[in-house]
Amino acid sequence: MQRIDNFKSIIDKYKVIFFDAFGVLKTYNGLLPGIERTFAYLEAQGKEYYIVTNDASRSPAQLAESYHRGGLNFINADRIVSSGMLTKEYLDLQVRDGIVAYLGTVNSAHYIESQGLHTLPVSEIDDSNIDKVNALVFLDDEGFDWAKDLNKTVNLIRKRTIPVIVANTDRAYPLTKSDVSIAIGGIAAMIESVVGKQFIRFGKPDSQMFMFAYDLVRAHSSITKSDIVMVGDTLNTDILGGNKFGFDTVLVLTGNTLQKDLNTRITATGIIPTYICETAVIEDDGLDLK
Amino acid sequence: MQRIDNFKSIIDKYKVIFFDAFGVLKTYNGLLPGIERTFAYLEAQGKEYYIVTNDASRSPAQLAESYHRGGLNFINADRIVSSGMLTKEYLDLQVRDGIVAYLGTVNSAHYIESQGLHTLPVSEIDDSNIDKVNALVFLDDEGFDWAKDLNKTVNLIRKRTIPVIVANTDRAYPLTKSDVSIAIGGIAAMIESVVGKQFIRFGKPDSQMFMFAYDLVRAHSSITKSDIVMVGDTLNTDILGGNKFGFDTVLVLTGNTLQKDLNTRITATGIIPTYICETAVIEDDGLDLK
Amino acid sequence: MQRIDNFKSIIDKYKVIFFDAFGVLKTYNGLLPGIERTFAYLEAQGKEYYIVTNDASRSPAQLAESYHRGGLNFINADRIVSSGMLTKEYLDLQVRDGIVAYLGTVNSAHYIESQGLHTLPVSEIDDSNIDKVNALVFLDDEGFDWAKDLNKTVNLIRKRTIPVIVANTDRAYPLTKSDVSIAIGGIAAMIESVVGKQFIRFGKPDSQMFMFAYDLVRAHSSITKSDIVMVGDTLNTDILGGNKFGFDTVLVLTGNTLQKDLNTRITATGIIPTYICETAVIEDDGLDLK
Amino acid sequence: MQRIDNFKSIIDKYKVIFFDAFGVLKTYNGLLPGIERTFAYLEAQGKEYYIVTNDASRSPAQLAESYHRGGLNFINADRIVSSGMLTKEYLDLQVRDGIVAYLGTVNSAHYIESQGLHTLPVSEIDDSNIDKVNALVFLDDEGFDWAKDLNKTVNLIRKRTIPVIVANTDRAYPLTKSDVSIAIGGIAAMIESVVGKQFIRFGKPDSQMFMFAYDLVRAHSSITKSDIVMVGDTLNTDILGGNKFGFDTVLVLTGNTLQKDLNTRITATGIIPTYICETAVIEDDGLDLK
C-alpha cells in the first residue's frame, strides 16, 4: 500500500515546484477550489514554481489570462512552459522559410509564427502553394473539418518530405465528469500510422519539456535537479517524465489517477512517484502567510 | 531478382482462383481494361473463382452490381466474400438483441441487419438508448460527421463494455492516381489507441477471411488448399494472409506494389509470393475461348 | 459485476467443448485435481471435446501421453489441436524442399518433419548449408544456447529471404506458483523487432487454430459454430479468439485470470466471455455417470 | 535527389561538433582510416567537439582509452557523453540505497556505482537479497547467461515494483561486414513486452542525451543550439534526435545508411538531415594544420 503524504510538507522540502495544469490546478470544471492558497503559500515562502503543460492550443499569455480570470493572479506568462513553446523553438531553429501548414484554430497558429515563416491552415493548401510548404504542425483538435482536412493532411505528407511536428502528445482530454475528447495527439498518431512516417512529438513525458523549464530556472539561480519536484496527475507523462529527468515527483489524485486504482496502476506500469498526495490544494488552516 | 510469370499459365495449374478486388480487378479509375478476358477464360476452362475483399461499405449484391455496370457480368454476389460478411456472421452468432451502433453510411448498415438487432448510427445514440447498445461496428469512412461522431464513439466505448467490430482493417485506399483516403480501419485504430481496448478486426490478412471463402468452395466440391491460388496486389494482406492459410499466391503489379520497389519490399518484409505477374489481365491473343 | 456460472450446466447446453490446456486442465503443478470427473461426465453424456493449445514443444501423441500419465486416460492424440500442427501443415503445403532450420529441442522438431524436408537446429547452420535453408521455425524456448543461437538466427534471417514461422505465440508461461518463464513467442517477437520483418504466427487468438479444430469436428458430424463452446483461462487468446470465430466462450479462474482482477480486466480489455466459471472441474456430487 | 556536401566545409560553419561513434568514427573493423585528420583539423581550428554515443558497456575513461589505442589521441574522457552516464546520473538522483541489479559485464557495472548503492549481477539475486533490490539496469548484452538470467530478470521485475533502466536503446550492432549482434536494447524490449511494464530508456534519439552534452558545452561558453551540428550515420537516432533538439545535422554514409538506400529511407521515414556527406574523414589535401 502506498503512503499518502501532505502536500504542504513536500513543498517545504524543495526550492522549485513544477506543476502540471490539467488534473492538478484545474479540471473540466475550472480551477480547483482553494488552489489559490497553494500559490499564496508558495509566494509567501519564496518558492519558485512553473506550470509545465502539454498544451499547444494557446500562447503562454493566453494561458496565464485564463488563470487570472479564475482568480489565480500569481501565474504569469513567464511561469508557463508549454509543448507549444517547444514547437515554436523548433520552427525558429529548423525551418528557414516558406509555409508552415497547420491543423488547429487560427488562434493556436498565431504564437508559433516565426520570422520568415508564413502559417496557413491545411484547408488553404492547394496546387499553387504546396511546393512552398516546409513544415506541418498538429496544434489543436478544433478549428478544422476533420474528414476533409485530415485526408488533405495525409496527401500533403505523402507529397512533401518535410518535418511534421505534433505540438501536444496527449491522446484525449477530459470534457466533463464522464466524457473525454480526442486530442490532437490521438489524431496525429492515426495520421502517422496511415502514412508510415515518424513525426516529431513535443510534450511530456519527453525530456525536452523538462529541460526547457529547467533552463528557465537555471537562467537566474544555481538550482540543481534535486531541488525540484514535479507535481502531476498522470503516471505515464508527468511522473515517468519527471522521474526520468531526475526530479522527485508527486502524484496527486485529483485528475487521471483515482485513489481506488492507485496500487494497481503503479504495479502494472512500474512507474513509481516519490510521493502521493490527495491534492495540491493546501488546507485552509495549513497556511502561514502573514 | 524475382522471376515474372505469365498469369494465364498459373491459372492453368489451379482449380480455384481467389482474387483481391482493388489493385487487381479495378483501380480508382474503374475496372482494369481487358480484365473481362480473364473471367471469360476462367469460365471457358471451368475454373472456379471468388473475389475476397476487405470491403464493408456495400453488400455482396451491390458489389456485384458495380462489376456488372463495368461490363464484368460473370461476377455474381455468390462469388464475393467480403469482410462485411464476416461482420454479419459475427453479429448473427454473438449479439442476441438490442442496438448495433455503427459508423458508416446507412447503406453499409443495411446488410449487417440481423434478426432481433436494430442498427443505429452513432449520431443517434443518446442517454435514452445507450443502455441498449450491445455492439459497435466500424463500417465505412463516409456517412457521418468525423469530429462529432468519433468523439461520441470514444465515450460510447468508455461507458459500455461491448464488442467493437472493425469490418475493414485497411488504413487507407487509393482515391486518384496520386491521392489516398483514410479508411475506416485507420480511424478504428485511432479510437482503439485512445480508449485502450482491443477491437475485433475482420479482413485480410486474418485467416478468417480465407476460411470463409474456402468453406464456400468446399461446400460443393472436394477441393484442398493446394488446389487454390490467391491473387493480390498487397504483400502484407493478400500474400501474407493467403500464404499463411496454406494457399499458393500471385502478386500482381497493378496496385499497391510497384515493379521498381518489388525486390526491396519482398526482402524488407520477408513476405514471399509463390508467383509474380505484371497483371491479372490475360493478353488478347492468349485466349482460347471457343 | 459478472455472474459466476456452474460449468456443468454450461456443458449441458453445447454439443462440442473446446478446452485450452494450461490454466484450465493443468497448471505448473500438474493436472487439476478432479478434472478427470469433467471428462468422465463428457464421455457419459456423449459430448465431443478437443484440447486447443498453443504448444509446439511436443507432438499430439506426446501431449496425450502426458495426460495419460496424470490419469486422464480419455484424452487421445486425435483430440488435440496444437499450434505445432498448424506449423506442420504450413511446411507440408508451402515449403517444397531443402532445410527447415529450427530453435527448440530435437524432440520438438521430430513431428514437424515433412516429406522432402530436412530439419536442422540453427546451431548446425553454417556457410556450407545456409543456401539450402528454405524456412525457419521457432518451436520451443529450450534445446539451444540463447546467446549464441539467437544471434545466429538474426543473421540467418538477414541473409535468407525465407518464411519464418512462430509455432507458439505465447510470450510467457507459468513455471511455479510465483514464477514464469519466457516462451518462444516472446523470444520470436524480439527477433522480429531486431530484423524488422513480419513472421508467420500460429496460435490462439488467431482464427486458424479454431478453424483447424472446427474442421476436425465437421469431418464426421453436421455441427455449426453455435454448437461449440470454448473454455479458456486467458481473455486475449482463448476468449478473444473463440468469440471472434463465432463460438460462445467460458472464462475459468484457475489460470491467468484471477477472480479479484476479473471486472477490471474485462472492462479494460473490452473482451467479454459468454460465461465465467470458477473452474472446469465438476463437483463430485454433480456427476451422473452411472 | 539529395545533395552531397563536403564535410570540411560544414565544420567551418559551426563552433561545436557532436559525433556519433559507431558508423562515423569507427566500424566493426576499428577506426576509420584517416579519421585522425578530422580531429587534427578540429583542434587546429579551435573547434569544440564531443562524442555522443549509445554505449553503456564501458566508462568514458575506457572508451577514450580505446580511441587512444587506435591512434586517436585527441579524444579524452571529458569529450565523451554516453547513455551509460545518464544511467549513472539517474541512479545518483533517484535511487537512495540498496542493491542495483544489472545485466552486463562486471566492467560495465563498475562506473555506475553510486554512493550508498551496491551493484549486483542478476545471477546473484536470490531470496535473501531480493527485497533490497531497488533498481534494475540493462547495461550490456555480454557477461551473463541469457536463458537463465533473462528468466530470472522477468521474475525479479514481477516481484519488485522498482525502476528498470535501459542504458542503451539500440536493438542491434554490427559485428562484421555482414553480421550483426542483438544489443541490450533489443533484449530489454523483449523483457518489457513479457512483463508489460514501461522501462526508463536512455540513449539517442531521446533529448536527454543531447541535453547532457549541450550542458557540458554551455558550462564554459555561451554557445546556442544553432552553433552546434550533430554528425551521425543513423536517421532514426542521431538525425531525428539531433534535429528535434534543435541542432543542424549531418548524415554520413559510412555506417547504417547506404548511399543506394538514401533517398528511399529519407522519403520513407520523413527524417531529413540538414546535410549529407560521404564520410566524416577529411581528405588529405583538405587540411590546413600548420
mmCIF file of N, CA and C in Angstrom, chain A residues 41-141:
data_model
loop_
_atom_site.group_PDB
_atom_site.id
_atom_site.type_symbol
_atom_site.label_atom_id
_atom_site.label_comp_id
_atom_site.label_asym_id
_atom_site.label_seq_id
_atom_site.Cartn_x
_atom_site.Cartn_y
_atom_site.Cartn_z
ATOM 1 N N TYR A 41 0.846 30.423 -0.607
ATOM 2 C CA TYR A 41 1.865 29.839 0.263
ATOM 3 C C TYR A 41 3.226 29.802 -0.425
ATOM 4 N N LEU A 42 3.242 29.404 -1.682
ATOM 5 C CA LEU A 42 4.498 29.373 -2.436
ATOM 6 C C LEU A 42 5.129 30.763 -2.481
ATOM 7 N N GLU A 43 4.297 31.784 -2.730
ATOM 8 C CA GLU A 43 4.795 33.154 -2.772
ATOM 9 C C GLU A 43 5.346 33.573 -1.405
ATOM 10 N N ALA A 44 4.577 33.258 -0.372
ATOM 11 C CA ALA A 44 4.970 33.652 0.986
ATOM 12 C C ALA A 44 6.289 32.997 1.378
ATOM 13 N N GLN A 45 6.488 31.776 0.931
ATOM 14 C CA GLN A 45 7.704 31.046 1.291
ATOM 15 C C GLN A 45 8.852 31.325 0.321
ATOM 16 N N GLY A 46 8.589 32.132 -0.694
ATOM 17 C CA GLY A 46 9.652 32.454 -1.656
ATOM 18 C C GLY A 46 10.068 31.265 -2.512
ATOM 19 N N LYS A 47 9.142 30.356 -2.721
ATOM 20 C CA LYS A 47 9.432 29.209 -3.582
ATOM 21 C C LYS A 47 9.195 29.607 -5.038
ATOM 22 N N GLU A 48 9.971 29.019 -5.920
ATOM 23 C CA GLU A 48 9.771 29.268 -7.338
ATOM 24 C C GLU A 48 8.860 28.179 -7.907
ATOM 25 N N TYR A 49 8.047 28.522 -8.898
ATOM 26 C CA TYR A 49 7.166 27.498 -9.468
ATOM 27 C C TYR A 49 6.931 27.760 -10.954
ATOM 28 N N TYR A 50 6.655 26.669 -11.666
ATOM 29 C CA TYR A 50 6.346 26.746 -13.098
ATOM 30 C C TYR A 50 5.203 25.787 -13.424
ATOM 31 N N ILE A 51 4.413 26.171 -14.436
ATOM 32 C CA ILE A 51 3.383 25.277 -14.956
ATOM 33 C C ILE A 51 3.976 24.630 -16.210
ATOM 34 N N VAL A 52 4.044 23.297 -16.235
ATOM 35 C CA VAL A 52 4.636 22.571 -17.367
ATOM 36 C C VAL A 52 3.512 21.757 -18.009
ATOM 37 N N THR A 53 3.037 22.215 -19.145
ATOM 38 C CA THR A 53 1.779 21.672 -19.660
ATOM 39 C C THR A 53 1.829 21.268 -21.130
ATOM 40 N N ASN A 54 1.253 20.115 -21.442
ATOM 41 C CA ASN A 54 1.072 19.677 -22.835
ATOM 42 C C ASN A 54 -0.102 20.452 -23.419
ATOM 43 N N ASP A 55 0.140 21.646 -23.905
ATOM 44 C CA ASP A 55 -0.940 22.456 -24.451
ATOM 45 C C ASP A 55 -0.359 23.318 -25.552
ATOM 46 N N ALA A 56 -0.905 23.187 -26.733
ATOM 47 C CA ALA A 56 -0.412 23.994 -27.847
ATOM 48 C C ALA A 56 -1.550 24.784 -28.453
ATOM 49 N N SER A 57 -2.670 24.846 -27.728
ATOM 50 C CA SER A 57 -3.848 25.496 -28.301
ATOM 51 C C SER A 57 -3.812 27.005 -28.098
ATOM 52 N N ARG A 58 -3.001 27.455 -27.130
ATOM 53 C CA ARG A 58 -2.939 28.890 -26.861
ATOM 54 C C ARG A 58 -1.527 29.305 -26.467
ATOM 55 N N SER A 59 -1.253 30.587 -26.562
ATOM 56 C CA SER A 59 0.054 31.113 -26.151
ATOM 57 C C SER A 59 0.135 31.153 -24.635
ATOM 58 N N PRO A 60 1.359 31.197 -24.061
ATOM 59 C CA PRO A 60 1.516 31.352 -22.611
ATOM 60 C C PRO A 60 0.729 32.551 -22.090
ATOM 61 N N ALA A 61 0.712 33.657 -22.830
ATOM 62 C CA ALA A 61 -0.016 34.846 -22.379
ATOM 63 C C ALA A 61 -1.509 34.539 -22.244
ATOM 64 N N GLN A 62 -2.046 33.818 -23.216
ATOM 65 C CA GLN A 62 -3.470 33.484 -23.146
ATOM 66 C C GLN A 62 -3.756 32.467 -22.045
ATOM 67 N N LEU A 63 -2.817 31.529 -21.852
ATOM 68 C CA LEU A 63 -2.994 30.562 -20.768
ATOM 69 C C LEU A 63 -2.989 31.293 -19.422
ATOM 70 N N ALA A 64 -2.054 32.228 -19.249
ATOM 71 C CA ALA A 64 -1.970 32.988 -17.998
ATOM 72 C C ALA A 64 -3.271 33.753 -17.763
ATOM 73 N N GLU A 65 -3.766 34.368 -18.816
ATOM 74 C CA GLU A 65 -5.006 35.141 -18.715
ATOM 75 C C GLU A 65 -6.151 34.273 -18.194
ATOM 76 N N SER A 66 -6.177 33.005 -18.641
ATOM 77 C CA SER A 66 -7.264 32.130 -18.193
ATOM 78 C C SER A 66 -7.132 31.819 -16.694
ATOM 79 N N TYR A 67 -5.889 31.759 -16.189
ATOM 80 C CA TYR A 67 -5.717 31.594 -14.739
ATOM 81 C C TYR A 67 -6.184 32.851 -14.000
ATOM 82 N N HIS A 68 -5.850 34.008 -14.556
ATOM 83 C CA HIS A 68 -6.248 35.261 -13.913
ATOM 84 C C HIS A 68 -7.762 35.373 -13.837
ATOM 85 N N ARG A 69 -8.431 35.020 -14.933
ATOM 86 C CA ARG A 69 -9.899 35.069 -14.929
ATOM 87 C C ARG A 69 -10.482 34.207 -13.819
ATOM 88 N N GLY A 70 -9.790 33.111 -13.493
ATOM 89 C CA GLY A 70 -10.265 32.211 -12.440
ATOM 90 C C GLY A 70 -9.826 32.679 -11.054
ATOM 91 N N GLY A 71 -9.123 33.802 -10.982
ATOM 92 C CA GLY A 71 -8.737 34.336 -9.682
ATOM 93 C C GLY A 71 -7.337 33.924 -9.247
ATOM 94 N N LEU A 72 -6.591 33.230 -10.118
ATOM 95 C CA LEU A 72 -5.237 32.799 -9.764
ATOM 96 C C LEU A 72 -4.258 33.807 -10.369
ATOM 97 N N ASN A 73 -4.120 34.926 -9.671
ATOM 98 C CA ASN A 73 -3.390 36.051 -10.252
ATOM 99 C C ASN A 73 -1.885 35.874 -10.251
ATOM 100 N N PHE A 74 -1.405 34.918 -9.466
ATOM 101 C CA PHE A 74 0.046 34.743 -9.354
ATOM 102 C C PHE A 74 0.685 34.224 -10.650
ATOM 103 N N ILE A 75 -0.081 33.468 -11.413
ATOM 104 C CA ILE A 75 0.549 32.767 -12.538
ATOM 105 C C ILE A 75 0.640 33.653 -13.772
ATOM 106 N N ASN A 76 1.832 34.085 -14.101
ATOM 107 C CA ASN A 76 2.059 34.916 -15.287
ATOM 108 C C ASN A 76 2.642 34.098 -16.424
ATOM 109 N N ALA A 77 2.643 34.708 -17.597
ATOM 110 C CA ALA A 77 3.092 34.005 -18.801
ATOM 111 C C ALA A 77 4.504 33.445 -18.637
ATOM 112 N N ASP A 78 5.359 34.155 -17.906
ATOM 113 C CA ASP A 78 6.753 33.685 -17.798
ATOM 114 C C ASP A 78 6.896 32.499 -16.852
ATOM 115 N N ARG A 79 5.782 32.071 -16.257
ATOM 116 C CA ARG A 79 5.781 30.892 -15.388
ATOM 117 C C ARG A 79 5.292 29.656 -16.130
ATOM 118 N N ILE A 80 4.964 29.810 -17.397
ATOM 119 C CA ILE A 80 4.313 28.724 -18.124
ATOM 120 C C ILE A 80 5.228 28.158 -19.210
ATOM 121 N N VAL A 81 5.413 26.843 -19.166
ATOM 122 C CA VAL A 81 6.171 26.145 -20.209
ATOM 123 C C VAL A 81 5.207 25.189 -20.898
ATOM 124 N N SER A 82 4.977 25.390 -22.182
ATOM 125 C CA SER A 82 4.016 24.535 -22.885
ATOM 126 C C SER A 82 4.687 23.815 -24.044
ATOM 127 N N SER A 83 4.077 22.711 -24.450
ATOM 128 C CA SER A 83 4.612 21.979 -25.604
ATOM 129 C C SER A 83 4.545 22.848 -26.859
ATOM 130 N N GLY A 84 3.626 23.816 -26.867
ATOM 131 C CA GLY A 84 3.558 24.747 -27.979
ATOM 132 C C GLY A 84 4.822 25.605 -28.081
ATOM 133 N N MET A 85 5.429 25.929 -26.921
ATOM 134 C CA MET A 85 6.649 26.745 -26.937
ATOM 135 C C MET A 85 7.816 25.962 -27.551
ATOM 136 N N LEU A 86 7.856 24.667 -27.317
ATOM 137 C CA LEU A 86 8.916 23.846 -27.919
ATOM 138 C C LEU A 86 8.728 23.789 -29.430
ATOM 139 N N THR A 87 7.472 23.756 -29.837
ATOM 140 C CA THR A 87 7.173 23.758 -31.272
ATOM 141 C C THR A 87 7.682 25.048 -31.909
ATOM 142 N N LYS A 88 7.405 26.166 -31.248
ATOM 143 C CA LYS A 88 7.879 27.452 -31.772
ATOM 144 C C LYS A 88 9.406 27.476 -31.836
ATOM 145 N N GLU A 89 10.074 26.983 -30.795
ATOM 146 C CA GLU A 89 11.549 26.960 -30.800
ATOM 147 C C GLU A 89 12.058 26.108 -31.965
ATOM 148 N N TYR A 90 11.403 24.974 -32.192
ATOM 149 C CA TYR A 90 11.816 24.110 -33.293
ATOM 150 C C TYR A 90 11.708 24.827 -34.635
ATOM 151 N N LEU A 91 10.572 25.491 -34.864
ATOM 152 C CA LEU A 91 10.377 26.205 -36.133
ATOM 153 C C LEU A 91 11.431 27.303 -36.278
ATOM 154 N N ASP A 92 11.683 28.041 -35.189
ATOM 155 C CA ASP A 92 12.701 29.099 -35.221
ATOM 156 C C ASP A 92 14.057 28.543 -35.656
ATOM 157 N N LEU A 93 14.405 27.380 -35.120
ATOM 158 C CA LEU A 93 15.755 26.844 -35.352
ATOM 159 C C LEU A 93 15.871 26.049 -36.644
ATOM 160 N N GLN A 94 14.803 25.392 -37.054
ATOM 161 C CA GLN A 94 14.956 24.380 -38.093
ATOM 162 C C GLN A 94 14.230 24.659 -39.410
ATOM 163 N N VAL A 95 13.307 25.583 -39.424
ATOM 164 C CA VAL A 95 12.598 25.848 -40.685
ATOM 165 C C VAL A 95 12.899 27.276 -41.127
ATOM 166 N N ARG A 96 13.614 27.400 -42.238
ATOM 167 C CA ARG A 96 14.176 28.708 -42.607
ATOM 168 C C ARG A 96 13.136 29.629 -43.255
ATOM 169 N N ASP A 97 12.315 29.059 -44.152
ATOM 170 C CA ASP A 97 11.390 29.926 -44.877
ATOM 171 C C ASP A 97 10.209 29.114 -45.390
ATOM 172 N N GLY A 98 9.309 29.773 -46.096
ATOM 173 C CA GLY A 98 8.163 29.091 -46.696
ATOM 174 C C GLY A 98 6.960 29.036 -45.777
ATOM 175 N N ILE A 99 6.082 28.082 -46.091
ATOM 176 C CA ILE A 99 4.804 27.969 -45.391
ATOM 177 C C ILE A 99 4.866 26.882 -44.322
ATOM 178 N N VAL A 100 4.320 27.176 -43.142
ATOM 179 C CA VAL A 100 4.068 26.151 -42.119
ATOM 180 C C VAL A 100 2.571 25.851 -42.143
ATOM 181 N N ALA A 101 2.208 24.697 -42.692
ATOM 182 C CA ALA A 101 0.799 24.296 -42.703
ATOM 183 C C ALA A 101 0.426 23.789 -41.314
ATOM 184 N N TYR A 102 -0.827 24.016 -40.880
ATOM 185 C CA TYR A 102 -1.195 23.560 -39.529
ATOM 186 C C TYR A 102 -2.633 23.059 -39.470
ATOM 187 N N LEU A 103 -2.871 22.210 -38.486
ATOM 188 C CA LEU A 103 -4.211 21.792 -38.092
ATOM 189 C C LEU A 103 -4.471 22.390 -36.716
ATOM 190 N N GLY A 104 -5.511 23.192 -36.591
ATOM 191 C CA GLY A 104 -5.822 23.825 -35.306
ATOM 192 C C GLY A 104 -6.585 25.107 -35.562
ATOM 193 N N THR A 105 -6.823 25.867 -34.496
ATOM 194 C CA THR A 105 -7.520 27.142 -34.653
ATOM 195 C C THR A 105 -6.555 28.206 -35.167
ATOM 196 N N VAL A 106 -7.079 29.264 -35.733
ATOM 197 C CA VAL A 106 -6.257 30.395 -36.166
ATOM 198 C C VAL A 106 -5.469 30.921 -34.968
ATOM 199 N N ASN A 107 -6.120 30.959 -33.831
ATOM 200 C CA ASN A 107 -5.507 31.436 -32.598
ATOM 201 C C ASN A 107 -4.274 30.618 -32.214
ATOM 202 N N SER A 108 -4.389 29.287 -32.326
ATOM 203 C CA SER A 108 -3.263 28.423 -31.955
ATOM 204 C C SER A 108 -2.065 28.656 -32.871
ATOM 205 N N ALA A 109 -2.322 29.125 -34.087
ATOM 206 C CA ALA A 109 -1.235 29.328 -35.042
ATOM 207 C C ALA A 109 -0.522 30.649 -34.815
ATOM 208 N N HIS A 110 -1.210 31.586 -34.187
ATOM 209 C CA HIS A 110 -0.627 32.919 -34.016
ATOM 210 C C HIS A 110 0.755 32.886 -33.390
ATOM 211 N N TYR A 111 0.849 32.222 -32.244
ATOM 212 C CA TYR A 111 2.080 32.375 -31.473
ATOM 213 C C TYR A 111 3.227 31.486 -31.957
ATOM 214 N N ILE A 112 2.957 30.587 -32.909
ATOM 215 C CA ILE A 112 4.098 29.848 -33.459
ATOM 216 C C ILE A 112 4.692 30.572 -34.668
ATOM 217 N N GLU A 113 4.107 31.686 -35.054
ATOM 218 C CA GLU A 113 4.648 32.445 -36.195
ATOM 219 C C GLU A 113 6.105 32.811 -35.913
ATOM 220 N N SER A 114 6.914 32.630 -36.914
ATOM 221 C CA SER A 114 8.358 32.811 -36.763
ATOM 222 C C SER A 114 8.810 33.702 -37.905
ATOM 223 N N GLN A 115 9.908 34.369 -37.678
ATOM 224 C CA GLN A 115 10.401 35.256 -38.736
ATOM 225 C C GLN A 115 10.644 34.474 -40.039
ATOM 226 N N GLY A 116 10.110 35.010 -41.119
ATOM 227 C CA GLY A 116 10.335 34.388 -42.417
ATOM 228 C C GLY A 116 9.366 33.273 -42.746
ATOM 229 N N LEU A 117 8.568 32.874 -41.748
ATOM 230 C CA LEU A 117 7.617 31.783 -41.984
ATOM 231 C C LEU A 117 6.201 32.333 -42.091
ATOM 232 N N HIS A 118 5.397 31.633 -42.845
ATOM 233 C CA HIS A 118 4.013 32.032 -43.035
ATOM 234 C C HIS A 118 3.145 30.842 -42.641
ATOM 235 N N THR A 119 2.290 31.003 -41.630
ATOM 236 C CA THR A 119 1.419 29.879 -41.239
ATOM 237 C C THR A 119 0.149 29.896 -42.081
ATOM 238 N N LEU A 120 -0.315 28.686 -42.429
ATOM 239 C CA LEU A 120 -1.502 28.563 -43.285
ATOM 240 C C LEU A 120 -2.245 27.294 -42.868
ATOM 241 N N PRO A 121 -3.566 27.386 -42.652
ATOM 242 C CA PRO A 121 -4.292 26.154 -42.303
ATOM 243 C C PRO A 121 -4.231 25.154 -43.460
ATOM 244 N N VAL A 122 -4.237 23.885 -43.138
ATOM 245 C CA VAL A 122 -4.181 22.836 -44.162
ATOM 246 C C VAL A 122 -5.263 23.051 -45.216
ATOM 247 N N SER A 123 -6.413 23.551 -44.780
ATOM 248 C CA SER A 123 -7.527 23.745 -45.728
ATOM 249 C C SER A 123 -7.168 24.699 -46.865
ATOM 250 N N GLU A 124 -6.169 25.560 -46.651
ATOM 251 C CA GLU A 124 -5.809 26.530 -47.688
ATOM 252 C C GLU A 124 -4.613 26.101 -48.537
ATOM 253 N N ILE A 125 -4.130 24.884 -48.307
ATOM 254 C CA ILE A 125 -3.037 24.378 -49.146
ATOM 255 C C ILE A 125 -3.633 23.835 -50.444
ATOM 256 N N ASP A 126 -3.064 24.233 -51.569
ATOM 257 C CA ASP A 126 -3.521 23.701 -52.854
ATOM 258 C C ASP A 126 -2.332 23.608 -53.817
ATOM 259 N N ASP A 127 -2.610 23.251 -55.047
ATOM 260 C CA ASP A 127 -1.521 23.056 -56.017
ATOM 261 C C ASP A 127 -0.634 24.291 -56.176
ATOM 262 N N SER A 128 -1.206 25.464 -55.916
ATOM 263 C CA SER A 128 -0.450 26.704 -56.147
ATOM 264 C C SER A 128 0.590 26.966 -55.067
ATOM 265 N N ASN A 129 0.393 26.384 -53.855
ATOM 266 C CA ASN A 129 1.332 26.708 -52.770
ATOM 267 C C ASN A 129 1.960 25.480 -52.101
ATOM 268 N N ILE A 130 1.556 24.284 -52.506
ATOM 269 C CA ILE A 130 2.036 23.077 -51.813
ATOM 270 C C ILE A 130 3.569 22.951 -51.859
ATOM 271 N N ASP A 131 4.178 23.440 -52.930
ATOM 272 C CA ASP A 131 5.634 23.319 -53.032
ATOM 273 C C ASP A 131 6.380 24.227 -52.066
ATOM 274 N N LYS A 132 5.676 25.181 -51.505
ATOM 275 C CA LYS A 132 6.326 26.088 -50.542
ATOM 276 C C LYS A 132 6.149 25.616 -49.101
ATOM 277 N N VAL A 133 5.363 24.564 -48.903
ATOM 278 C CA VAL A 133 5.135 24.081 -47.535
ATOM 279 C C VAL A 133 6.392 23.373 -47.035
ATOM 280 N N ASN A 134 7.003 23.895 -45.971
ATOM 281 C CA ASN A 134 8.259 23.344 -45.449
ATOM 282 C C ASN A 134 8.124 22.696 -44.074
ATOM 283 N N ALA A 135 6.924 22.715 -43.523
ATOM 284 C CA ALA A 135 6.679 22.035 -42.252
ATOM 285 C C ALA A 135 5.172 21.914 -42.060
ATOM 286 N N LEU A 136 4.779 20.932 -41.252
ATOM 287 C CA LEU A 136 3.365 20.744 -40.918
ATOM 288 C C LEU A 136 3.277 20.582 -39.412
ATOM 289 N N VAL A 137 2.311 21.266 -38.780
ATOM 290 C CA VAL A 137 2.186 21.204 -37.326
ATOM 291 C C VAL A 137 0.771 20.803 -36.921
ATOM 292 N N PHE A 138 0.676 19.790 -36.025
ATOM 293 C CA PHE A 138 -0.595 19.436 -35.392
ATOM 294 C C PHE A 138 -0.710 20.251 -34.099
ATOM 295 N N LEU A 139 -1.637 21.225 -34.059
ATOM 296 C CA LEU A 139 -1.717 22.139 -32.918
ATOM 297 C C LEU A 139 -2.908 21.870 -32.003
ATOM 298 N N ASP A 140 -4.082 21.693 -32.602
ATOM 299 C CA ASP A 140 -5.298 21.632 -31.781
ATOM 300 C C ASP A 140 -6.328 20.769 -32.507
ATOM 301 N N ASP A 141 -7.236 20.149 -31.751
ATOM 302 C CA ASP A 141 -8.254 19.305 -32.378
ATOM 303 C C ASP A 141 -9.439 20.114 -32.901
#
